């Protein structure tokens, strides 16, 4: 395996770990764990279309909404596609499922992630999109 493919595999694994941490933070309704994943100047668009610019705005919204969420915490996130725009910027398509007794809803978030100077991948520009039932 070449150095480039090793680095690529490590970046894919790191990106998948960020998405797994998003899942864990949502399952446990943990705003601190979720917010630690963001670039300080990130842009987040909620599933309802609210645009949040910067970590302070994302934090204020998340700390109000996440702990008070009325779902039981059963949610899964799966990376379905990663496209490296540059070696340090990736578009990550995610499949999100909220599972409640007798109901399931799906989301199709897009996370643009950037590799921080310390090697961490951070959520940088994200759009949460619901999937309409057929």
XYZ file of C-alpha atoms in Angstrom:
134
model
C 0.000 0.000 0.000
C 1.412 3.393 -0.908
C 1.671 6.329 1.459
C -1.108 8.133 -0.451
C -3.521 5.200 -0.134
C -2.592 4.769 3.527
C -3.306 8.452 4.163
C -6.562 8.169 2.196
C -7.679 5.160 4.249
C -6.780 6.959 7.480
C -8.772 10.032 6.391
C -11.814 7.893 5.498
C -11.573 6.192 8.893
C -11.272 9.557 10.678
C -14.292 10.929 8.787
C -16.326 7.823 9.645
C -15.334 8.309 13.285
C -16.652 11.891 13.231
C -19.985 10.610 11.885
C -20.012 7.850 14.524
C -19.458 10.533 17.177
C -22.352 12.558 15.751
C -24.482 9.417 16.132
C -23.301 8.838 19.707
C -23.885 12.466 20.699
C -27.412 12.354 19.271
C -28.232 9.018 20.916
C -27.110 10.395 24.279
C -28.395 13.942 23.647
C -24.923 15.252 24.509
C -24.388 18.786 23.181
C -20.748 18.997 24.337
C -19.729 15.874 22.428
C -21.578 17.135 19.319
C -20.188 20.677 19.455
C -16.590 19.449 19.802
C -16.855 18.216 16.191
C -17.280 21.676 14.628
C -14.910 24.118 13.003
C -15.181 27.448 14.931
C -16.534 29.216 11.828
C -18.844 26.396 10.724
C -22.175 26.848 8.989
C -25.030 24.515 9.929
C -28.456 24.409 8.290
C -30.994 22.512 10.377
C -33.567 20.096 8.987
C -36.099 22.911 9.395
C -33.992 25.292 7.294
C -32.623 27.471 10.115
C -29.160 28.725 9.156
C -26.637 28.887 11.995
C -23.330 30.624 11.318
C -20.398 30.107 13.647
C -19.892 27.828 16.610
C -21.598 30.244 19.025
C -24.876 30.163 17.060
C -24.652 26.387 16.564
C -23.935 25.954 20.271
C -26.840 28.149 21.404
C -29.275 26.224 19.183
C -27.889 22.777 20.067
C -27.857 23.378 23.829
C -31.512 24.414 23.647
C -32.792 21.729 21.292
C -30.739 18.542 21.750
C -31.215 17.853 25.482
C -34.940 18.649 25.191
C -35.554 16.461 22.127
C -38.665 14.355 22.591
C -37.427 11.285 20.724
C -35.998 8.337 22.641
C -32.462 8.561 21.283
C -32.643 5.738 18.760
C -30.885 7.184 15.760
C -28.287 5.857 13.346
C -25.881 7.640 11.021
C -24.140 5.885 8.145
C -21.537 7.332 5.782
C -22.746 6.462 2.286
C -20.306 8.483 0.175
C -17.129 10.526 0.624
C -15.839 12.833 -2.101
C -12.492 14.528 -1.464
C -12.783 18.015 -2.947
C -9.159 18.552 -1.903
C -6.950 16.377 0.310
C -8.111 18.425 3.319
C -11.773 19.004 2.339
C -14.401 16.302 1.896
C -18.098 16.227 1.040
C -19.668 13.465 3.114
C -23.149 12.122 2.377
C -24.811 10.508 5.367
C -27.927 8.386 5.847
C -29.676 9.235 9.102
C -32.501 7.130 10.571
C -34.609 8.105 13.576
C -36.254 4.982 14.956
C -39.248 5.131 17.253
C -41.829 2.436 18.021
C -44.084 2.238 14.979
C -42.318 5.060 13.117
C -39.129 5.709 11.226
C -37.935 8.917 9.622
C -34.947 9.367 7.376
C -32.544 12.222 6.801
C -29.880 12.742 4.148
C -27.372 15.178 5.665
C -24.447 16.534 3.692
C -21.385 17.355 5.758
C -18.549 19.328 4.231
C -15.622 18.528 6.481
C -12.179 20.091 6.662
C -8.981 18.719 8.086
C -7.739 20.923 10.935
C -4.051 21.756 11.410
C -3.818 19.119 14.148
C -5.118 16.408 11.773
C -8.701 16.273 13.099
C -11.563 16.333 10.620
C -14.175 18.947 11.593
C -17.733 19.649 10.496
C -17.457 22.865 8.490
C -20.551 23.405 6.321
C -23.488 21.093 6.912
C -27.030 20.763 5.612
C -29.555 18.553 7.386
C -32.221 17.403 4.944
C -35.261 15.247 5.646
C -36.260 12.535 3.191
C -39.894 12.571 2.140
C -41.709 9.234 2.383
C -42.820 7.838 -0.981
